[in-house]
Tab-separated table of C-alpha atoms in Angstrom:
chain	number	residue	atom	x	y	z
G	868	MET	CA	-0.215	8.433	11.718
G	869	ARG	CA	-0.961	7.268	8.163
G	870	GLY	CA	-4.674	6.966	8.925
G	871	ARG	CA	-4.767	10.641	9.966
G	872	MET	CA	-3.341	11.783	6.632
G	873	ILE	CA	-6.612	11.141	4.784
G	874	PRO	CA	-8.893	13.569	6.707
G	875	VAL	CA	-6.018	16.075	6.998
G	876	GLY	CA	-5.525	16.016	3.236
G	877	PHE	CA	-9.181	16.590	2.415
G	878	ALA	CA	-9.342	19.368	5.022
G	879	PHE	CA	-6.362	21.023	3.343
G	880	ALA	CA	-8.120	20.782	-0.029
G	881	ALA	CA	-11.226	22.463	1.426
G	882	LEU	CA	-9.175	25.338	2.893
G	883	PHE	CA	-7.378	25.686	-0.423
G	884	ALA	CA	-10.697	26.049	-2.211
G	885	ILE	CA	-11.733	28.884	0.142
G	886	ALA	CA	-8.407	30.690	-0.105
G	887	TYR	CA	-8.251	30.688	-3.913
G	888	PRO	CA	-11.323	31.984	-5.773
G	889	VAL	CA	-12.608	30.073	-8.785
G	890	LYS	CA	-11.816	31.429	-12.267
G	891	SER	CA	-13.948	30.874	-15.321
G	892	THR	CA	-11.376	28.735	-17.170
G	893	ALA	CA	-9.066	25.930	-16.082
G	894	GLY	CA	-5.366	25.746	-16.898
G	895	PRO	CA	-3.365	22.664	-17.952
G	896	TRP	CA	-1.766	22.035	-14.540
G	897	TYR	CA	-3.484	20.331	-11.618
G	898	ALA	CA	-2.722	19.094	-8.108
G	899	GLY	CA	-4.651	16.994	-5.655
G	900	PHE	CA	-4.879	14.612	-2.753
G	901	ALA	CA	-6.364	11.120	-2.654
G	902	GLY	CA	-7.418	8.706	0.044
G	903	GLY	CA	-8.528	5.131	-0.251
G	904	VAL	CA	-8.482	1.520	0.823
G	905	SER	CA	-5.910	-1.032	-0.331
G	906	GLY	CA	-5.667	-4.806	-0.078
G	907	SER	CA	-3.163	-7.457	-1.136
G	908	GLU	CA	-3.221	-11.123	-2.094
G	909	GLY	CA	-3.507	-11.990	1.563
G	910	SER	CA	-3.460	-15.773	1.295
G	911	ASP	CA	-0.050	-15.714	-0.397
G	912	LEU	CA	1.479	-13.629	2.383
G	913	GLU	CA	-0.212	-15.422	5.253
G	914	ASN	CA	0.713	-18.902	4.065
G	915	SER	CA	4.352	-18.132	3.331
G	916	TYR	CA	5.273	-15.796	6.220
G	917	PRO	CA	5.873	-18.597	8.799
G	918	VAL	CA	9.306	-19.614	7.499
G	919	ASP	CA	12.396	-20.247	9.549
G	920	GLY	CA	16.057	-20.968	8.915
G	921	SER	CA	16.609	-23.241	11.897
G	922	ARG	CA	16.879	-27.005	11.872
G	923	PHE	CA	13.380	-27.374	13.322
G	924	PRO	CA	10.989	-24.878	11.643
G	925	PRO	CA	7.808	-23.949	13.535
G	926	ARG	CA	4.508	-25.695	13.019
G	927	VAL	CA	1.871	-22.969	12.753
G	928	VAL	CA	-0.995	-23.162	15.235
G	929	SER	CA	-2.735	-19.927	14.233
G	930	SER	CA	-2.055	-16.975	11.918
G	931	TYR	CA	-3.586	-13.613	11.036
G	932	LEU	CA	-3.422	-10.961	8.324
G	933	ASP	CA	-4.984	-7.523	7.851
G	934	GLN	CA	-6.678	-7.541	4.438
G	935	ASN	CA	-7.389	-3.825	4.031
G	936	ARG	CA	-5.778	-0.630	5.207
G	937	HIS	CA	-6.107	3.111	4.612
G	938	THR	CA	-3.991	4.767	1.925
G	939	TRP	CA	-3.139	8.290	0.805
G	940	ARG	CA	-1.597	9.941	-2.245
G	941	ALA	CA	-0.265	13.387	-3.175
G	942	LEU	CA	-0.221	14.228	-6.884
G	943	VAL	CA	0.594	16.894	-9.450
G	944	GLY	CA	-0.042	16.670	-13.171
G	945	LEU	CA	-0.138	18.299	-16.582
G	946	ARG	CA	-2.975	17.958	-19.082
G	947	PRO	CA	-1.590	19.184	-22.428
G	948	LYS	CA	-4.609	17.864	-24.342
G	949	ASP	CA	-8.251	17.433	-23.383
G	950	PHE	CA	-7.910	13.663	-23.789
G	951	LEU	CA	-4.514	13.169	-22.106
G	952	ALA	CA	-2.820	13.847	-18.753
G	953	VAL	CA	0.631	13.061	-17.339
G	954	GLU	CA	0.757	12.750	-13.542
G	955	LEU	CA	3.543	12.469	-10.954
G	956	ASN	CA	2.462	11.076	-7.575
G	957	TYR	CA	3.638	9.642	-4.275
G	958	SER	CA	1.491	6.880	-2.749
G	959	ASP	CA	1.454	5.365	0.710
G	960	TYR	CA	-0.441	2.070	0.510
G	961	GLY	CA	-0.475	1.687	4.287
G	962	THR	CA	0.895	-0.849	6.748
G	963	GLN	CA	-0.352	-4.428	6.799
G	964	ASN	CA	-0.051	-6.486	9.991
G	965	LEU	CA	0.586	-10.209	9.762
G	966	GLY	CA	1.837	-12.875	12.134
G	967	TYR	CA	1.500	-16.343	13.567
G	968	ARG	CA	1.823	-18.510	16.647
G	969	GLY	CA	3.455	-21.904	16.427
G	970	ARG	CA	5.675	-24.522	18.037
G	971	ARG	CA	8.758	-26.470	17.128
G	972	ASP	CA	8.181	-30.208	17.248
G	973	MET	CA	11.550	-31.369	18.548
G	974	PRO	CA	12.386	-35.056	17.950
G	975	PHE	CA	13.573	-35.458	21.531
G	976	GLY	CA	12.996	-34.118	25.050
G	977	PRO	CA	9.864	-33.666	27.212
G	978	ALA	CA	6.901	-31.640	25.973
G	979	PHE	CA	7.652	-29.036	28.643
G	980	PHE	CA	10.668	-27.915	26.615
G	981	ILE	CA	8.915	-27.644	23.221
G	982	PRO	CA	9.596	-24.086	22.052
G	983	GLN	CA	6.571	-21.842	21.558
G	984	VAL	CA	7.099	-19.289	18.772
G	985	THR	CA	5.283	-15.996	18.146
G	986	ALA	CA	5.943	-13.695	15.163
G	987	GLU	CA	4.486	-10.260	14.432
G	988	GLY	CA	5.194	-8.457	11.164
G	989	ARG	CA	4.422	-5.008	9.752
G	990	ARG	CA	4.583	-4.801	5.946
G	991	THR	CA	4.548	-1.281	4.455
G	992	VAL	CA	4.258	-0.401	0.758
G	993	THR	CA	5.045	3.030	-0.708
G	994	ALA	CA	5.567	4.116	-4.326
G	995	LEU	CA	6.752	7.028	-6.457
G	996	GLY	CA	5.195	6.879	-9.885
G	997	ILE	CA	4.378	8.626	-13.143
G	998	ASP	CA	1.097	7.840	-14.917
G	999	VAL	CA	-0.304	8.571	-18.351
G	1000	ILE	CA	-4.094	8.945	-18.109
G	1001	GLY	CA	-6.537	8.963	-20.998
G	1002	HIS	CA	-9.775	11.008	-20.736
G	1003	TRP	CA	-13.002	10.085	-22.567
G	1004	PRO	CA	-15.890	12.577	-22.020
G	1005	LEU	CA	-19.250	11.010	-21.255
G	1006	SER	CA	-21.051	14.313	-20.705
G	1007	SER	CA	-20.201	17.924	-19.924
G	1008	LYS	CA	-19.232	16.957	-16.362
G	1009	LEU	CA	-18.499	13.208	-16.409
G	1010	THR	CA	-15.337	11.668	-17.871
G	1011	ALA	CA	-14.086	8.075	-18.074
G	1012	LEU	CA	-10.437	7.527	-17.127
G	1013	LEU	CA	-7.957	4.836	-18.133
G	1014	GLY	CA	-4.368	4.996	-16.904
G	1015	VAL	CA	-1.038	3.182	-17.078
G	1016	GLY	CA	2.039	4.124	-15.097
G	1017	LEU	CA	5.614	3.260	-14.207
G	1018	VAL	CA	6.204	2.863	-10.466
G	1019	ARG	CA	9.220	2.647	-8.186
G	1020	ALA	CA	7.728	0.678	-5.282
G	1021	THR	CA	9.326	0.093	-1.876
G	1022	VAL	CA	8.273	-2.769	0.401
G	1023	LYS	CA	9.465	-2.778	4.013
G	1024	LEU	CA	8.926	-5.581	6.514
G	1025	ASP	CA	9.643	-5.259	10.240
G	1026	SER	CA	9.255	-8.465	12.252
G	1027	ASP	CA	9.375	-9.237	15.983
G	1028	PHE	CA	9.926	-12.822	17.142
G	1029	SER	CA	9.453	-14.320	20.577
G	1030	THR	CA	10.459	-17.859	21.588
G	1031	ILE	CA	9.525	-19.448	24.919
G	1032	VAL	CA	11.141	-22.707	26.057
G	1033	GLY	CA	9.789	-24.114	29.313
G	1034	PHE	CA	9.973	-21.829	32.335
G	1035	PRO	CA	12.722	-19.308	31.305
G	1036	PRO	CA	11.673	-15.882	29.986
G	1037	ALA	CA	11.046	-15.409	26.288
G	1038	ARG	CA	13.953	-14.836	23.939
G	1039	ASN	CA	13.109	-11.884	21.702
G	1040	SER	CA	14.582	-10.833	18.377
G	1041	SER	CA	13.733	-8.417	15.559
G	1042	THR	CA	14.477	-8.217	11.854
G	1043	SER	CA	13.968	-5.573	9.191
G	1044	ALA	CA	14.042	-5.925	5.403
G	1045	SER	CA	13.425	-3.553	2.505
G	1046	GLU	CA	13.103	-4.173	-1.250
G	1047	ARG	CA	12.503	-1.968	-4.287
G	1048	SER	CA	10.835	-2.903	-7.561
G	1049	MET	CA	10.029	-1.203	-10.872
G	1050	VAL	CA	6.568	-2.250	-12.068
G	1051	VAL	CA	3.793	-1.084	-14.383
G	1052	ARG	CA	0.429	-0.343	-12.763
G	1053	TYR	CA	-3.038	0.117	-14.249
G	1054	SER	CA	-6.103	2.155	-13.284
G	1055	LEU	CA	-9.706	2.566	-14.374
G	1056	GLY	CA	-12.201	5.098	-13.100
G	1057	GLY	CA	-14.232	8.227	-13.631
G	1058	SER	CA	-14.158	11.960	-12.954
G	1059	TRP	CA	-16.886	14.421	-12.027
G	1060	THR	CA	-16.076	18.078	-12.764
G	1061	PHE	CA	-18.415	19.786	-10.314
G	1062	ASP	CA	-16.744	23.176	-10.840
G	1063	PRO	CA	-14.655	24.665	-13.703
G	1064	ARG	CA	-11.502	24.186	-11.620
G	1065	TRP	CA	-12.402	21.314	-9.305
G	1066	ALA	CA	-12.981	17.618	-9.948
G	1067	LEU	CA	-13.769	14.563	-7.864
G	1068	GLN	CA	-12.311	11.269	-9.114
G	1069	ALA	CA	-12.851	7.619	-8.213
G	1070	LYS	CA	-10.424	4.965	-9.457
G	1071	PHE	CA	-9.677	1.278	-9.113
G	1072	GLU	CA	-5.954	0.577	-9.370
G	1073	TYR	CA	-3.990	-2.632	-9.816
G	1074	LEU	CA	-0.333	-2.797	-8.795
G	1075	PRO	CA	1.310	-6.085	-9.901
G	1076	GLU	CA	3.349	-8.282	-7.584
G	1077	ILE	CA	6.146	-6.526	-5.719
G	1078	GLY	CA	8.662	-7.765	-3.160
G	1079	SER	CA	10.104	-11.296	-3.085
G	1080	ASP	CA	8.758	-14.579	-1.740
G	1081	PHE	CA	9.538	-15.440	1.855
G	1082	ALA	CA	12.277	-18.071	1.974
G	1083	SER	CA	13.697	-20.240	4.721
G	1084	GLY	CA	17.138	-19.190	5.907
G	1085	THR	CA	16.956	-15.537	4.818
G	1086	GLU	CA	15.786	-12.335	6.517
G	1087	SER	CA	16.036	-10.045	3.462
G	1088	HIS	CA	12.718	-10.976	1.800
G	1089	THR	CA	9.553	-8.941	2.333
G	1090	GLY	CA	6.911	-11.210	0.811
G	1091	ARG	CA	5.553	-11.028	-2.730
G	1092	SER	CA	2.044	-9.792	-3.449
G	1093	SER	CA	-0.005	-7.572	-5.729
G	1094	GLN	CA	-2.086	-4.588	-4.552
G	1095	GLN	CA	-5.667	-3.639	-5.375
G	1096	THR	CA	-6.626	-0.119	-4.340
G	1097	PHE	CA	-9.746	2.040	-4.519
G	1098	TRP	CA	-8.915	5.762	-4.641
G	1099	LEU	CA	-11.111	8.818	-4.095
G	1100	SER	CA	-9.378	12.101	-4.947
G	1101	VAL	CA	-10.008	15.832	-5.098
G	1102	GLU	CA	-8.113	17.771	-7.790
G	1103	ARG	CA	-7.779	21.447	-8.651
G	1104	ASN	CA	-6.699	22.912	-12.006
G	1105	PHE	CA	-4.429	25.925	-12.325
């Protein structure tokens, strides 16, 4: 579903451009849609996800982690000065899949009864934020952008666990955790004004560490990691 939002958003922007004719001057308000690719500090998540609160924690045999996923953002902003803009936006940084396979090395009993453990997690990051963006003209159409913003980020982790002991069927269980953080994010990029009311922007964004470290004996942690995102957006002035 999230992956479909990117082409749908750009299609909506194209229809919007056809429906509303271009005027000679641009107003201070703007709205837009962005799509992109986001990644996290994968090694931190992958190495710390296989934790367990039991007496005999699993020994990991193999693990996996999705490094990149598609993202989308809806935004509206005000540009009171040529060199300054204030923007409110909602960002979906996508869902990251991670998991592992392992076994519990019990100190007693035959090997036939050594539990085999499988875990599959889905870690989703969303954020509501407000950014202050500085504009530095490079030419009549090209502008350098530097932004800083305050973000209310939400991290959600849904995990499915399966344990097999000998011949009996697997014992399945699921957990869900959600955490919120207030952080400051940073962005750097450029804008191309290809029309008096339309602009295409490319940005690199850094979102500092959010969530909390996985810990043995608790199911309320979602993992702690930063986000690096490349955004490509279409914006229209009003």
